[in-house]
Every structure is written in C-alpha cells, then in structure tokens.
Amino acid sequence: RFLGVMESMKVKEKAQVLEQMKVAEGVYSLKLKTTAAEYAIPGQFISIYSNNGSKLLPRPISICEIDKNAGTLRVVYRVVGEGTAEFSQLTAGDEVEVMGPLGNGFPLEGEKTVVVGGGIGVPPMLELAKQLSGSVTAVMGYRNDDMFLTEEFTDVAAELIIATDDGSVG
C-alpha cells in the first residue's frame, strides 16, 4: 500500500513539546503533541518554525515515529545551525509552530524489506520499519560509535546491521 499526498492533510499549528532529550553528540529527540500526527505516514516530514522572527524559513525535519492514538510525532534531528540550535533548547511544556505532514511518504509493501539510512537519514527509517508487514532488515550507518536509535531498531527489525565511517562498529 502506498499513501500519497492526496490522502493526507497538512496542518499549521502550535505544537506542544512533550519531551526533548539528547540521544547522541549534537543529536536530539523531540516529541510533539500535534494534530499532524493524525495524518502522518512513514517518510514524511514536518516544518518547524523558529520563534526568532529574523529566521523566516522553517526547518524541515523527518518524522521518526508516529503515534496516532496519542496524537504525537517524534522527530530526531542534528544541530547544524542557529535554527536547530534553538530547537535543542525546547523543554516540555514549550510550544513551537509546525506545519505538516509534508512529502509523499514511503511505499509500505513487500514481504522481505531492507531499509537503509545513514546519519540523520536513520530516523525516518524507524517508523517505516514499524509499519512494514513483512520481515525487515535495517542497515544503518553512523560516523562513529556515538550511535542513536539502535535499541528501537532492534525491537522492530528482524536484523540490524550497523556500519561506521571510522570502523569502530560493524
């Protein structure tokens, strides 16, 4: 099955921060309460707006996990500039403007599937691995042994293969 843009709806609203935590050096996990969770599918992203008026463009961040029942989305992002540095300071109870879900999403088919992600491309593979109905092998790449989401992939994939740029793992 493939759920595309025509079957989804995008929402622009103030989302409530439920949880923020550092998961690796410069990498953060942000859980948001948002109506966008109702419409999100694996492979989509949300745009998060800075509260600093001088930064006009929102930052697109891939959706890592979707909980339609709780109305939450989890995004995992790397701090690379002023906008994402601002997001890393958010704490539970804060509000941030978001728009989404955006993008087409991934096809959800196949009996044996390999999902591949590297660096900040790892997070969107988690919800995909969860929603695929067949056997999933996850192949994830990192810079070094400062990895993230490996426990979550172990829980949902039949096999997890890890490689690092520096050869410290895999």
XYZ file of C-alpha atoms in Angstrom:
170
model
C 0.000 0.000 0.000
C 1.168 3.489 -0.740
C -0.291 6.541 0.927
C 0.481 9.687 -1.004
C -0.088 13.398 -0.583
C -3.659 13.162 -1.898
C -4.678 11.020 1.082
C -3.062 13.256 3.688
C -3.730 16.704 5.018
C -1.277 19.305 6.224
C -1.822 21.322 9.370
C -0.135 24.502 10.583
C -0.406 24.933 14.338
C 1.354 25.453 17.645
C 2.540 22.024 18.798
C 3.244 21.273 22.433
C 6.663 19.911 23.366
C 6.165 16.772 25.456
C 9.780 15.659 25.692
C 13.214 16.639 24.453
C 16.385 14.644 25.000
C 19.914 14.425 23.672
C 20.426 10.995 22.068
C 23.981 11.437 20.720
C 26.503 14.245 20.386
C 24.616 17.086 18.661
C 21.555 14.878 18.007
C 18.225 15.442 19.772
C 14.888 13.650 20.018
C 11.813 15.889 20.200
C 8.321 14.545 20.927
C 5.462 16.851 19.942
C 1.712 16.788 20.570
C 0.252 17.831 17.214
C -2.787 17.272 15.026
C -0.341 16.440 12.212
C 0.126 13.000 13.825
C -3.378 12.059 12.708
C -2.383 12.391 9.049
C 1.311 11.417 9.061
C 2.745 8.389 7.289
C 6.308 6.988 7.250
C 8.701 9.004 5.105
C 7.034 12.370 5.581
C 8.450 15.399 7.395
C 7.278 18.435 9.307
C 8.494 22.007 9.055
C 9.349 23.558 12.409
C 9.346 27.344 12.666
C 11.844 29.313 14.709
C 10.479 31.589 17.413
C 13.127 34.104 16.344
C 11.415 36.430 13.858
C 14.666 37.043 11.967
C 14.654 33.430 10.715
C 11.835 33.366 8.185
C 12.217 29.863 6.775
C 11.103 26.812 8.766
C 13.419 23.822 9.175
C 12.229 20.572 7.521
C 12.744 17.595 9.840
C 11.877 13.972 9.046
C 9.310 12.183 11.159
C 10.888 9.405 13.215
C 7.824 7.988 14.995
C 4.062 8.436 14.728
C 1.556 7.707 17.498
C -1.878 8.435 16.056
C -3.661 7.369 19.259
C -1.677 9.760 21.459
C -1.556 12.457 18.761
C 2.232 12.678 18.884
C 5.135 12.836 16.477
C 8.769 12.219 17.313
C 11.499 13.868 15.286
C 15.222 13.246 15.691
C 17.476 15.970 14.346
C 21.094 17.111 14.322
C 22.042 20.637 15.421
C 23.649 22.223 12.356
C 22.846 25.931 12.670
C 21.021 28.604 14.616
C 17.525 27.231 13.918
C 18.182 23.699 15.103
C 20.281 25.052 17.994
C 17.175 26.987 19.071
C 15.063 23.812 18.857
C 17.551 21.949 21.065
C 16.704 24.363 23.906
C 12.984 23.497 23.882
C 11.668 21.784 27.010
C 8.437 20.024 27.986
C 5.545 22.480 28.023
C 7.015 24.821 25.396
C 5.153 25.449 22.161
C 6.590 25.591 18.669
C 4.855 26.260 15.366
C 4.846 23.328 12.959
C 3.399 22.569 9.533
C 2.840 19.114 8.210
C 2.888 16.376 7.470
C 4.645 17.202 4.203
C 6.083 14.984 1.471
C 4.840 11.813 -0.177
C 5.942 9.099 2.236
C 7.279 5.626 1.506
C 5.535 2.625 -0.096
C 4.526 0.102 2.578
C 4.814 -3.167 0.711
C 6.979 -6.237 0.429
C 7.423 -9.460 2.368
C 11.162 -9.001 2.890
C 12.374 -5.421 3.056
C 15.729 -3.768 3.627
C 15.628 -0.220 4.996
C 18.862 1.773 4.718
C 19.755 5.038 6.419
C 22.880 6.911 7.370
C 23.435 9.684 9.899
C 20.372 11.872 10.169
C 18.778 9.679 7.467
C 18.382 6.951 10.122
C 15.337 8.411 11.978
C 12.735 8.211 9.171
C 13.563 4.522 8.697
C 12.256 3.664 12.189
C 8.558 4.322 11.563
C 8.899 2.693 8.141
C 10.343 -0.447 9.751
C 7.491 -0.453 12.279
C 4.749 -0.228 9.658
C 6.084 -2.728 7.127
C 4.218 -6.013 7.462
C 6.958 -8.437 6.398
C 10.459 -9.210 7.618
C 12.642 -6.091 7.883
C 16.427 -5.832 7.802
C 17.693 -2.433 8.942
C 21.087 -1.272 7.657
C 22.227 1.861 9.485
C 25.367 3.933 9.083
C 26.984 6.310 11.576
C 30.162 8.399 11.766
C 31.466 6.516 14.801
C 30.256 4.565 17.841
C 28.128 7.523 19.045
C 25.001 5.887 17.601
C 21.306 6.540 18.196
C 18.016 4.615 17.758
C 19.772 1.237 17.737
C 17.632 -0.139 20.584
C 14.460 0.923 18.793
C 15.586 -0.799 15.571
C 16.475 -3.959 17.483
C 12.869 -4.035 18.748
C 11.239 -3.736 15.296
C 13.649 -5.280 12.765
C 14.437 -8.949 12.288
C 18.070 -7.949 11.739
C 20.081 -4.772 12.413
C 23.328 -4.226 10.521
C 25.497 -1.270 11.551
C 28.463 0.303 9.795
C 30.548 3.272 10.888
C 32.783 5.612 8.889
C 35.664 5.079 11.305
C 35.230 1.283 11.524
C 34.557 1.331 15.282
C 31.326 -0.682 14.816
C 30.345 -3.067 12.050
